[in-house]
Structure formats: C-alpha cells, structure tokens
Tab-separated table of C-alpha atoms in Angstrom:
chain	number	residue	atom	x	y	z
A	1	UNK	CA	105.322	-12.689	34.793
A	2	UNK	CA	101.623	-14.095	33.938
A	3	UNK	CA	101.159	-15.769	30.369
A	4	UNK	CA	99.000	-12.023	29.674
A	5	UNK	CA	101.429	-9.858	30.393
A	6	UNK	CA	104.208	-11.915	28.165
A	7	UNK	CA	101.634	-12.232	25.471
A	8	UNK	CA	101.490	-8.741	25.683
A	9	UNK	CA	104.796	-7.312	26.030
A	10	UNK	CA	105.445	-9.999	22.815
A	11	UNK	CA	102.832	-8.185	20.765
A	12	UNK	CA	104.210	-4.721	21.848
A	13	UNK	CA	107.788	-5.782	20.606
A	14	UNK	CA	106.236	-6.670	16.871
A	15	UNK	CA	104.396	-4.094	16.728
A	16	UNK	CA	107.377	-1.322	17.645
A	17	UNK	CA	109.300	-3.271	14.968
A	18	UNK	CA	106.493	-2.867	12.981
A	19	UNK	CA	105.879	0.700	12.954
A	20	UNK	CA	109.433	1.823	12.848
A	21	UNK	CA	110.209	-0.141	9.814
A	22	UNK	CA	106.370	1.599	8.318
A	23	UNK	CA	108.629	4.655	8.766
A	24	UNK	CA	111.821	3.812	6.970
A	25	UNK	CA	112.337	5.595	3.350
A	26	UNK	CA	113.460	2.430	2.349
A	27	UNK	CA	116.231	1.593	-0.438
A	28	UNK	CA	117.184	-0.915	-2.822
A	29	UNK	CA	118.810	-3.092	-0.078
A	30	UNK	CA	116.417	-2.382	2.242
A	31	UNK	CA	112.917	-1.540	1.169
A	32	UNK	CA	110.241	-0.147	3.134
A	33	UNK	CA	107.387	-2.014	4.851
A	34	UNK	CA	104.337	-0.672	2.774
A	35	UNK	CA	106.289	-1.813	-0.725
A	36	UNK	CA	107.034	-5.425	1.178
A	37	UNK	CA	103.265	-5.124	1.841
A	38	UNK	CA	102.445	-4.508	-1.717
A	39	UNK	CA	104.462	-6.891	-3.032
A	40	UNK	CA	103.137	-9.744	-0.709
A	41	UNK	CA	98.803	-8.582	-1.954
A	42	UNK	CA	100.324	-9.610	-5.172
A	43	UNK	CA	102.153	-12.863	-4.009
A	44	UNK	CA	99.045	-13.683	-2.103
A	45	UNK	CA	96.364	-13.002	-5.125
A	46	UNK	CA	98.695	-15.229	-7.680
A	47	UNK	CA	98.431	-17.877	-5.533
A	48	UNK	CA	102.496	-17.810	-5.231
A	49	UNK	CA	103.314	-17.326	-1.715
A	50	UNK	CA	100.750	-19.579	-0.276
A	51	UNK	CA	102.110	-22.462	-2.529
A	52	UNK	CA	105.542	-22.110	-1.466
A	53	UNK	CA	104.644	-21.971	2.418
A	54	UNK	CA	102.724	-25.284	2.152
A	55	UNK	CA	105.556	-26.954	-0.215
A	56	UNK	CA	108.115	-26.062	2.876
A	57	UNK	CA	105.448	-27.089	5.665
A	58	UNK	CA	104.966	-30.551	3.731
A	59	UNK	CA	108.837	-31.409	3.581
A	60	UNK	CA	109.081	-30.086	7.356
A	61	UNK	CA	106.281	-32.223	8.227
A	62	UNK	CA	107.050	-35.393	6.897
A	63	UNK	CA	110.986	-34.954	7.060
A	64	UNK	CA	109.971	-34.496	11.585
A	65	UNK	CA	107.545	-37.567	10.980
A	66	UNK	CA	110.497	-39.723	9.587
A	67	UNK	CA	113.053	-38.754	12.323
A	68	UNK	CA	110.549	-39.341	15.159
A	69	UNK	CA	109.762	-42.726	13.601
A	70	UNK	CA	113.787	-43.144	13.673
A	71	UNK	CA	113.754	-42.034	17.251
A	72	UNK	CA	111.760	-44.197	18.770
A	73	UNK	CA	112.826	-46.620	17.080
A	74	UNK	CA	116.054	-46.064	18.676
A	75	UNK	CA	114.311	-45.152	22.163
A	76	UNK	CA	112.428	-49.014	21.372
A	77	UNK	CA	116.514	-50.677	21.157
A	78	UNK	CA	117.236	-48.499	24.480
A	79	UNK	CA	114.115	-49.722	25.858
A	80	UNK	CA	114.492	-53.409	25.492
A	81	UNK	CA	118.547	-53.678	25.500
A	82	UNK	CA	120.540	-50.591	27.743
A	83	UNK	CA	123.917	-51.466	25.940
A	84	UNK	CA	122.687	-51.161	22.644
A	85	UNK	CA	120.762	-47.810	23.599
A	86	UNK	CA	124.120	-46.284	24.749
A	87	UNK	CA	125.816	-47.669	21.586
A	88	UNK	CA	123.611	-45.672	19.279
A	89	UNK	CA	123.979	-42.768	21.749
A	90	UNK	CA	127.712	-42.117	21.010
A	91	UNK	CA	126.758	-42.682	16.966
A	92	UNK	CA	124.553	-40.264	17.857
A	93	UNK	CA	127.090	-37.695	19.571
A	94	UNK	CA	129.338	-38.326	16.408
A	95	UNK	CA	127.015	-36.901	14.266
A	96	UNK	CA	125.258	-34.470	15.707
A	97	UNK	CA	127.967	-32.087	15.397
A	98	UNK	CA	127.561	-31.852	11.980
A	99	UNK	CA	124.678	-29.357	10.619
A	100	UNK	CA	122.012	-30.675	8.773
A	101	UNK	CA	122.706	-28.093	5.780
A	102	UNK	CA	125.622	-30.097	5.332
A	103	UNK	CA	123.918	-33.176	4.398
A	104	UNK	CA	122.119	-31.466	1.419
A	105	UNK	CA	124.998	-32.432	-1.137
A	106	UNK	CA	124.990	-36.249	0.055
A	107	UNK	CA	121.002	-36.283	0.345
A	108	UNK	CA	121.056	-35.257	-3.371
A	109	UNK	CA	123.654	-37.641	-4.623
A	110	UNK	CA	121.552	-40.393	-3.029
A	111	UNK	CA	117.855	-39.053	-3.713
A	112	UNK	CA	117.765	-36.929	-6.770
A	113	UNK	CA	116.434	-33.694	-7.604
A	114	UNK	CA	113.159	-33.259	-5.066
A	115	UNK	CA	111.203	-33.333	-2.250
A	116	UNK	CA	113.226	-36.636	-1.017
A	117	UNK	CA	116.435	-34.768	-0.274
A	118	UNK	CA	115.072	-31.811	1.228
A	119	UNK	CA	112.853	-34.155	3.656
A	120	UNK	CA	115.688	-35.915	4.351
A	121	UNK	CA	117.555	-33.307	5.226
A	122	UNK	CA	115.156	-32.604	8.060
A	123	UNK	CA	114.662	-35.851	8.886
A	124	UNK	CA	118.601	-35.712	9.927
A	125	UNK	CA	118.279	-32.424	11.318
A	126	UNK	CA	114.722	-33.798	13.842
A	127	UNK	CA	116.297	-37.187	15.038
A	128	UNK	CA	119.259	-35.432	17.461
A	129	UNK	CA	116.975	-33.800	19.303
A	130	UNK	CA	114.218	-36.025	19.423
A	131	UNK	CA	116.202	-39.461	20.173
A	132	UNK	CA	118.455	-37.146	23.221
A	133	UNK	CA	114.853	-35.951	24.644
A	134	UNK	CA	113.259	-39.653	24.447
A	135	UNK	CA	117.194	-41.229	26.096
A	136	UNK	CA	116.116	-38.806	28.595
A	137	UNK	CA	113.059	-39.503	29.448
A	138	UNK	CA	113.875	-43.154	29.116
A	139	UNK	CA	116.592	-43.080	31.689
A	140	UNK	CA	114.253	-41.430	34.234
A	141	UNK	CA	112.278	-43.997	34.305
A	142	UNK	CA	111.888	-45.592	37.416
A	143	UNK	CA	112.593	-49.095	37.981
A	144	UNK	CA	110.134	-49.281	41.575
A	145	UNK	CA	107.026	-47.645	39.396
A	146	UNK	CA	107.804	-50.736	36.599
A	147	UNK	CA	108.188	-53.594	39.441
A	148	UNK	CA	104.690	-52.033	41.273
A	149	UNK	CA	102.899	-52.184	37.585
A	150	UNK	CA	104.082	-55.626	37.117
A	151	UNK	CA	103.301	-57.069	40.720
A	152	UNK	CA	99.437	-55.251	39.918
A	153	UNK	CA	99.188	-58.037	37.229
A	154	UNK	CA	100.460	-55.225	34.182
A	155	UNK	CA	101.792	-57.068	31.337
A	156	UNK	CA	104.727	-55.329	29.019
A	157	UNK	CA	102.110	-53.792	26.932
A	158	UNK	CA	100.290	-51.961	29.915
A	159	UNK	CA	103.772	-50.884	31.666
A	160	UNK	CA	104.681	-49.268	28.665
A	161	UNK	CA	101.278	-47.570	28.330
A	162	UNK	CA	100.911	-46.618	31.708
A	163	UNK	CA	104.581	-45.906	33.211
A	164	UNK	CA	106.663	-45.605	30.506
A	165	UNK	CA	104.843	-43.127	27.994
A	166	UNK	CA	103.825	-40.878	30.666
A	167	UNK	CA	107.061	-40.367	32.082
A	168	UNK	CA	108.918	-39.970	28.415
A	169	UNK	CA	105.876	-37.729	27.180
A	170	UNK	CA	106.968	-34.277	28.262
A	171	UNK	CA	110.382	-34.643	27.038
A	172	UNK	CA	109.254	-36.336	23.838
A	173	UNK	CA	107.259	-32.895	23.394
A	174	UNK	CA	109.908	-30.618	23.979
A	175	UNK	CA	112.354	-32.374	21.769
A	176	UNK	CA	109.327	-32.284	18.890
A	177	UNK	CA	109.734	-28.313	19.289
A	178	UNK	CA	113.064	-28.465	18.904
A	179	UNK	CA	112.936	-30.858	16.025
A	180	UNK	CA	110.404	-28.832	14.688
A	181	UNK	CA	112.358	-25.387	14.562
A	182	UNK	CA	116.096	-27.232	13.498
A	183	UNK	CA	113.772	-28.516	10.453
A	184	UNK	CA	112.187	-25.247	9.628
A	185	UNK	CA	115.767	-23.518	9.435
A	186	UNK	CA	117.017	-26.608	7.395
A	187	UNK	CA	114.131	-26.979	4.828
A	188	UNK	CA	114.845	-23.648	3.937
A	189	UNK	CA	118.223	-23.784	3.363
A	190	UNK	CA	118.488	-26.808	1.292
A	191	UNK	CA	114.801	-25.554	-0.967
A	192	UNK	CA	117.888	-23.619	-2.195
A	193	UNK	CA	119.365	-26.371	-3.704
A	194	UNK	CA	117.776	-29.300	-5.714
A	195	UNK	CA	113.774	-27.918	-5.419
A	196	UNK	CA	111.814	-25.839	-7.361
A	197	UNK	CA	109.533	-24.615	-4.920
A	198	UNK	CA	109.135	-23.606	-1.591
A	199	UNK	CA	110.494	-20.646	0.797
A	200	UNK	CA	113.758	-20.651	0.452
A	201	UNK	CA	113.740	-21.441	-3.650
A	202	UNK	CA	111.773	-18.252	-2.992
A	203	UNK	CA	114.669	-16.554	-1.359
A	204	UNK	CA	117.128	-18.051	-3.836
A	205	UNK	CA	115.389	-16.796	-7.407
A	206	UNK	CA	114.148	-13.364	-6.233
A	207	UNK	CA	117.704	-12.200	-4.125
A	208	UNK	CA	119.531	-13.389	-7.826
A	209	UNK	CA	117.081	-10.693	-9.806
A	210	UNK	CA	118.123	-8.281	-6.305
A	211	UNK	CA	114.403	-8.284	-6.294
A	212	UNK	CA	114.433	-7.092	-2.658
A	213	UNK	CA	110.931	-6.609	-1.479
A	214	UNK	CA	109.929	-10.257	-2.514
A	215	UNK	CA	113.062	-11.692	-0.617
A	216	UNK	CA	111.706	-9.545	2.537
A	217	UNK	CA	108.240	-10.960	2.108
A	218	UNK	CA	109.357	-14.663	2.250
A	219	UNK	CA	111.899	-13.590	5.166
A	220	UNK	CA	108.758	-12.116	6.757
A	221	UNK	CA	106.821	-15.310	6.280
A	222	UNK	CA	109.438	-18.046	7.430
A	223	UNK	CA	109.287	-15.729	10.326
A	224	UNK	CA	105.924	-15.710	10.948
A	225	UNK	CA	105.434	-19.326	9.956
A	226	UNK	CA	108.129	-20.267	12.432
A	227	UNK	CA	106.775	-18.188	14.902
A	228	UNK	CA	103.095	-19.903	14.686
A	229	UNK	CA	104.184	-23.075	14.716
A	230	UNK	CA	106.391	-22.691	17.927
A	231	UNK	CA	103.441	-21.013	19.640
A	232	UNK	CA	101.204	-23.879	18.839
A	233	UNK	CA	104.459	-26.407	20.474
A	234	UNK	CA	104.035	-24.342	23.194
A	235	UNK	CA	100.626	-24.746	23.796
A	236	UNK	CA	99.814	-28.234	23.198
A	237	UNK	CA	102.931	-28.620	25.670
A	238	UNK	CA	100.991	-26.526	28.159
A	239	UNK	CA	98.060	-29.060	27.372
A	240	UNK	CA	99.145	-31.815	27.913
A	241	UNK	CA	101.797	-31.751	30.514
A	242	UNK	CA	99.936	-28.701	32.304
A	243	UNK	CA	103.067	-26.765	32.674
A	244	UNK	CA	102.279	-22.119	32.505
A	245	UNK	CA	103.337	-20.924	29.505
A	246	UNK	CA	105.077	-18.282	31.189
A	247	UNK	CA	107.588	-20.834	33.761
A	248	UNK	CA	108.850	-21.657	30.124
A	249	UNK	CA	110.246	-18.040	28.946
C-alpha cells in the first residue's frame, strides 16, 4: 500500500469514529462528542488544557532524555568491554519485566512530591527499550568495516563516527519511538500520583467529581498528543534512514 493511500484510509478511520460518536445521545458515562467539544473551547480559552499537555510533554521529554543518556552510557561499557555489556544486559532482563507504573511508589519515597518522580518514572520506563535497540545495533557491528577504517589511518574517534553511529542509528531511532510511547503511557499514569498538574492529574480530579466530558477531553488529547508525536518518530525515521513509511505498517 503507498504512504497516500495509508494516510488516507488512517484519516477515513478517525473520521468514521468521529461522526458516529457526533451521533451518540450521549449519557452521564458516556457523553456525546459536541458536549466533549464544548467542554474542551472552555479548557482551551482558560488556558487549562494547554498547560497540562505541556506539563506532561516536559516530564516525557526530559524523563526519555535521561534514559537515553543512561543508554548509551551503557551501549559506551558494551562498546569498550563485551563482558561488561552482557553483564548489564541480564540486569537489564531482570528488570524490565517490571512496569514502569510500578516504580511510582519508590520514585516518590526517594524524590518527593514533583516533577522528579514522574520523570523518573519515564526515565525507567525509556532505558529498556532504548539500551536493547542500541545492544542491537552494537552487536551488528562489523568487525571487517572497523579493521578497514583503522588500516585507512581512522583513529577511535573517526571509527566511531563513521562505522559505528551509522550502523547503531536506525535502531537507536526505533527504540526512541518506543521509548517515547512507554513514557507517554507512564507519565500519565503516575501525574496521578504525587503531581499537581498535567494529563493524567487531569484524568484523576475531574473522573472523582464524575465530571465526564472533561475526563473524555484529556482522553481525547493524550490520544491525539500520542498520536502526533509517533507520526513525527515516524517521519524523521523515514528521514534519516530513508526507509517508506508504508514498509513500516
């Protein structure tokens, strides 16, 4: 299928959605679109809405930014020693079982009440993905192209400029999608404990009044917050590793 026809047939599935839920009575529960729509005008004039979306995007951002800097970091120890690589690899397996929702308790017991826990959070959430797509990438490596740099006069600097990132590169990207989405889906859940702002302490205060169309409106915008950011994964991944957007479906 060509990357217009999937962009279309996407834009045909929201918009069904779309205009059957336009047509639902609605109920207390489950409210109708155009009083979610109302309700978000007013979210959006006080300013509310907007604030909470960039509060999340902030702790998603620099909760990803500290696990990739963990990740390499363990890529780095892979790099230079292959024992020591493998040793944080089965840590690695250990943990990475357990959600990163679970972690919210201990992050607050450590960090406080804040933005710290919930980046953390993340932070835990982005490094399993990220370190397993850079071990991969790492291990693929091969050990002819790293020999032919060094007998062209490369030093370690150059090899790891000109062999090494370009063969870990596409997997780093993909694993920064991935790390990307686990954190968006973790943010949210632990804004519900220890925050005072942001999507999900959205979700939280408005569900405990049963104020249903405002819960719908932040589910709504997680979604299409989510959405947008994986699009824009997609896309830079297309960029720069010149892969169709539609082999990737």
């Amino acid at each position: 299928m060509s990357e217009r026809r999937l962009v279309a047939w996407s834009l045909f599935g929201i918009v069904l959605l779309f205009a059957a839920w336009s047509v639902w009575p609605g109920n207390i529960l489950f409210p109708g679109l155009p009083a979610i729509m109302g309700k978000s005008v007013q979210f959006l004039q006080n300013g509310t809405l907007i604030k909470d979306a960039l509060s999340s995007l902030y702790r998603v951002s620099a909760g990803v930014i500290v696990g990739a800097g963990i990740a390499i970091c363990f890529a780095a120890a892979l790099y230079i020693s292959r024992p020591v690589g493998f040793a944080i690899l089965g840590i690695t397996e250990l943990i990475r079982p357990v959600p990163p929702i679970a972690w919210t308790p201990v992050a607050i017991l450590f960090l406080g009440i804040g933005n710290a826990p919930a980046v953390a959070v993340v932070a835990v959430g982005a490094v399993a993905p990220l370190w397993l797509s850079l071990h991969a990438g790492l291990v693929q490596v091969r050990e002819e192209h790293i020999k032919a740099a060094r007998s062209l006069g490369a030093n370690s600097i150059a090899v790891v400029q000109r062999v090494v990132v370009p063969s870990v590169l596409p997997h780093f990207i993909s694993g920064m999608r991935l790390a990307v989405g686990i954190g968006w889906f973790s943010v949210v859940a632990a804004e519900m404990m220890g925050v005072s702002s942001g999507l999900g302490h959205g979700i939280l205060l408005h569900s405990q009044n049963v104020e249903m169309e405002a819960v719908f409106v932040y589910l709504i915008t997680i979604g299409c917050v989510g959405a947008a950011i994986n699009i824009a994964f997609f896309h830079l991944e297309a960029r720069l590793i010149r892969v169709p957007l539609a082999s990737r479906v």
